[in-house]
Amino acid sequence: MKKSILGLAVSALFVVGAAHADANPNDVPATLNVTGTVVADIADACSVTTDKQSVALSSDVNNLINQGDDATSITTVQLNITGTDCASKIESGAMAYKFTGATDSADGTVLANTDVSATGAKGVGVGIFTPDNKLVKVNSTDHVIASTSGNTIGLQMVKLNGATAEAGNVTSSVTIEIERL
């Protein structure tokens, strides 16, 4: 009799455990983006570092520069390439920075404003500029040659060609890649 009750109790625990394994519809999953590189020799692994993880830009809609014009008021970001044998490649001029991201719908040369909500700015993008205020086109062959002392790029909001700029929020994202020359 004791064995029957014990068997019934153990069976009940398994049923209860299975019932608790059901997914709750209120649970929210998370996504983890993983990036990396497999190299023939770890000495070839180089990484881009920046002095900022985010940048807040602000501009009067009436004072935006036109897409393609030289920058007038940039917010700077410092870039560096780190790694075991990267400095010698930088010294030889074999490394550069390349910029990729969602581009504007006008000329496709600057970062798009991905805030498409009712409060998002219209006709506005974010330009990437060299220290001498020249535009570096996104998703193109344009690049900035890496320097052993680091590099500086500038960011500034621009009025898209053929569009009417309207005030609002701006959200953009850029990936800074290493280009081996």
Tab-separated table of C-alpha atoms in Angstrom:
chain	number	residue	atom	x	y	z
A	1	MET	CA	0.000	0.000	0.000
A	2	LYS	CA	2.842	2.400	0.893
A	3	LYS	CA	4.432	1.679	-2.519
A	4	SER	CA	1.181	2.531	-4.309
A	5	ILE	CA	0.838	5.862	-2.495
A	6	LEU	CA	4.525	6.676	-3.147
A	7	GLY	CA	4.106	5.791	-6.838
A	8	LEU	CA	0.986	7.960	-7.055
A	9	ALA	CA	2.798	10.893	-5.381
A	10	VAL	CA	5.802	10.657	-7.740
A	11	SER	CA	3.467	10.472	-10.776
A	12	ALA	CA	1.615	13.566	-9.548
A	13	LEU	CA	4.909	15.491	-9.253
A	14	PHE	CA	5.732	14.692	-12.891
A	15	VAL	CA	2.329	15.952	-14.039
A	16	VAL	CA	2.691	19.142	-11.975
A	17	GLY	CA	6.230	19.679	-13.361
A	18	ALA	CA	4.974	19.296	-16.936
A	19	ALA	CA	2.189	21.800	-16.299
A	20	HIS	CA	4.729	24.401	-15.106
A	21	ALA	CA	6.794	23.929	-18.293
A	22	ASP	CA	4.155	25.708	-20.403
A	23	ALA	CA	5.141	29.094	-21.858
A	24	ASN	CA	3.534	32.157	-20.368
A	25	PRO	CA	2.107	34.410	-23.129
A	26	ASN	CA	3.304	37.449	-21.148
A	27	ASP	CA	6.958	36.357	-21.395
A	28	VAL	CA	9.085	38.561	-23.639
A	29	PRO	CA	12.098	36.965	-25.351
A	30	ALA	CA	15.418	38.747	-25.849
A	31	THR	CA	17.616	38.775	-28.934
A	32	LEU	CA	21.385	38.796	-28.620
A	33	ASN	CA	23.320	39.904	-31.695
A	34	VAL	CA	26.684	38.188	-31.929
A	35	THR	CA	29.459	39.336	-34.250
A	36	GLY	CA	32.992	38.156	-34.597
A	37	THR	CA	35.775	37.201	-36.944
A	38	VAL	CA	37.696	34.037	-37.573
A	39	VAL	CA	41.248	34.802	-38.656
A	40	ALA	CA	44.154	32.637	-39.759
A	41	ASP	CA	46.352	34.180	-37.085
A	42	ILE	CA	45.070	36.045	-34.014
A	43	ALA	CA	47.722	38.720	-34.719
A	44	ASP	CA	45.505	39.732	-37.674
A	45	ALA	CA	42.516	40.540	-35.425
A	46	CYS	CA	41.932	44.291	-35.161
A	47	SER	CA	39.055	46.196	-33.553
A	48	VAL	CA	37.607	49.683	-33.901
A	49	THR	CA	37.104	51.643	-30.697
A	50	THR	CA	35.355	54.989	-30.267
A	51	ASP	CA	35.456	57.557	-27.494
A	52	LYS	CA	31.623	57.676	-27.402
A	53	GLN	CA	28.908	55.048	-27.614
A	54	SER	CA	26.260	57.568	-28.634
A	55	VAL	CA	26.081	61.139	-29.863
A	56	ALA	CA	23.266	63.657	-29.340
A	57	LEU	CA	22.937	66.111	-32.223
A	58	SER	CA	20.853	69.271	-32.123
A	59	SER	CA	20.184	71.813	-34.847
A	60	ASP	CA	17.674	74.443	-35.873
A	61	VAL	CA	15.703	73.152	-38.873
A	62	ASN	CA	16.283	76.501	-40.634
A	63	ASN	CA	20.081	76.252	-40.238
A	64	LEU	CA	20.640	72.752	-41.628
A	65	ILE	CA	23.295	72.465	-44.311
A	66	ASN	CA	22.263	70.924	-47.620
A	67	GLN	CA	23.171	67.320	-48.344
A	68	GLY	CA	26.576	67.262	-50.060
A	69	ASP	CA	27.743	70.603	-48.622
A	70	ASP	CA	30.779	70.898	-46.365
A	71	ALA	CA	30.048	70.637	-42.652
A	72	THR	CA	29.782	73.814	-40.596
A	73	SER	CA	29.238	72.592	-37.038
A	74	ILE	CA	30.281	68.994	-36.398
A	75	THR	CA	30.134	66.885	-33.290
A	76	THR	CA	33.372	64.900	-33.195
A	77	VAL	CA	33.990	61.227	-32.489
A	78	GLN	CA	37.486	59.822	-31.931
A	79	LEU	CA	38.281	56.498	-33.670
A	80	ASN	CA	41.127	54.066	-33.001
A	81	ILE	CA	42.109	50.640	-34.256
A	82	THR	CA	43.485	48.271	-31.633
A	83	GLY	CA	44.975	44.800	-31.839
A	84	THR	CA	48.205	42.850	-31.636
A	85	ASP	CA	49.786	43.641	-35.016
A	86	CYS	CA	47.501	46.440	-36.177
A	87	ALA	CA	49.847	49.387	-35.595
A	88	SER	CA	52.339	48.189	-38.228
A	89	LYS	CA	49.524	47.812	-40.778
A	90	ILE	CA	48.260	51.307	-39.939
A	91	GLU	CA	51.792	52.746	-40.257
A	92	SER	CA	52.125	51.206	-43.711
A	93	GLY	CA	48.823	52.805	-44.794
A	94	ALA	CA	47.091	49.445	-45.187
A	95	MET	CA	44.063	50.182	-42.980
A	96	ALA	CA	41.146	52.571	-43.219
A	97	TYR	CA	37.702	53.146	-41.726
A	98	LYS	CA	34.578	52.497	-43.807
A	99	PHE	CA	31.062	53.526	-42.786
A	100	THR	CA	27.904	51.476	-43.389
A	101	GLY	CA	24.295	51.913	-42.363
A	102	ALA	CA	20.783	52.706	-43.550
A	103	THR	CA	21.082	55.554	-46.042
A	104	ASP	CA	18.731	58.379	-46.955
A	105	SER	CA	16.141	58.117	-49.734
A	106	ALA	CA	17.377	61.229	-51.572
A	107	ASP	CA	21.003	60.738	-52.723
A	108	GLY	CA	21.854	57.713	-50.569
A	109	THR	CA	25.008	59.353	-49.204
A	110	VAL	CA	24.153	60.095	-45.567
A	111	LEU	CA	22.598	58.148	-42.713
A	112	ALA	CA	18.820	57.966	-42.834
A	113	ASN	CA	16.596	59.145	-40.032
A	114	THR	CA	15.096	55.846	-38.915
A	115	ASP	CA	12.529	57.555	-36.662
A	116	VAL	CA	9.452	57.285	-38.878
A	117	SER	CA	7.007	58.005	-36.055
A	118	ALA	CA	4.729	61.030	-35.975
A	119	THR	CA	7.388	62.880	-33.932
A	120	GLY	CA	10.266	62.007	-36.292
A	121	ALA	CA	11.963	64.717	-38.338
A	122	LYS	CA	11.280	64.622	-42.083
A	123	GLY	CA	13.733	65.427	-44.878
A	124	VAL	CA	16.704	65.166	-42.502
A	125	GLY	CA	19.709	62.819	-42.422
A	126	VAL	CA	23.037	62.593	-40.603
A	127	GLY	CA	26.244	63.261	-42.510
A	128	ILE	CA	29.656	61.834	-41.631
A	129	PHE	CA	32.518	64.251	-42.230
A	130	THR	CA	36.322	64.309	-42.214
A	131	PRO	CA	38.121	66.753	-39.890
A	132	ASP	CA	38.333	69.187	-42.831
A	133	ASN	CA	34.493	69.086	-43.069
A	134	LYS	CA	34.272	67.007	-46.275
A	135	LEU	CA	31.457	64.452	-46.598
A	136	VAL	CA	32.308	60.750	-46.332
A	137	LYS	CA	29.596	58.890	-48.245
A	138	VAL	CA	27.981	55.991	-46.393
A	139	ASN	CA	28.004	52.518	-48.040
A	140	SER	CA	30.456	53.662	-50.701
A	141	THR	CA	34.119	53.326	-51.562
A	142	ASP	CA	34.798	56.464	-49.489
A	143	HIS	CA	37.016	55.749	-46.501
A	144	VAL	CA	39.229	57.491	-43.957
A	145	ILE	CA	42.837	56.270	-43.836
A	146	ALA	CA	43.682	55.106	-40.311
A	147	SER	CA	46.334	56.933	-38.311
A	148	THR	CA	48.414	55.457	-35.476
A	149	SER	CA	47.418	58.441	-33.316
A	150	GLY	CA	43.728	57.828	-34.017
A	151	ASN	CA	41.275	59.617	-36.268
A	152	THR	CA	38.455	62.066	-35.767
A	153	ILE	CA	35.210	62.110	-37.716
A	154	GLY	CA	32.406	64.616	-37.446
A	155	LEU	CA	28.637	64.183	-37.462
A	156	GLN	CA	26.121	66.828	-38.475
A	157	MET	CA	22.457	66.778	-39.459
A	158	VAL	CA	21.751	67.726	-43.061
A	159	LYS	CA	18.709	68.689	-45.137
A	160	LEU	CA	18.121	65.996	-47.743
A	161	ASN	CA	18.226	67.056	-51.385
A	162	GLY	CA	14.774	67.462	-52.914
A	163	ALA	CA	13.054	67.287	-49.531
A	164	THR	CA	11.504	69.795	-47.162
A	165	ALA	CA	13.088	69.598	-43.720
A	166	GLU	CA	10.600	69.348	-40.852
A	167	ALA	CA	11.529	69.514	-37.175
A	168	GLY	CA	11.378	66.352	-35.061
A	169	ASN	CA	13.430	63.543	-33.579
A	170	VAL	CA	16.354	62.008	-35.440
A	171	THR	CA	17.661	58.482	-34.892
A	172	SER	CA	20.488	56.963	-36.931
A	173	SER	CA	23.064	54.261	-36.565
A	174	VAL	CA	26.408	53.686	-38.272
A	175	THR	CA	28.723	50.695	-38.331
A	176	ILE	CA	32.395	51.625	-38.481
A	177	GLU	CA	34.332	48.891	-40.256
A	178	ILE	CA	38.010	48.279	-40.840
A	179	GLU	CA	38.920	48.279	-44.506
A	180	ARG	CA	42.222	46.630	-45.386
A	181	LEU	CA	43.808	48.349	-48.344
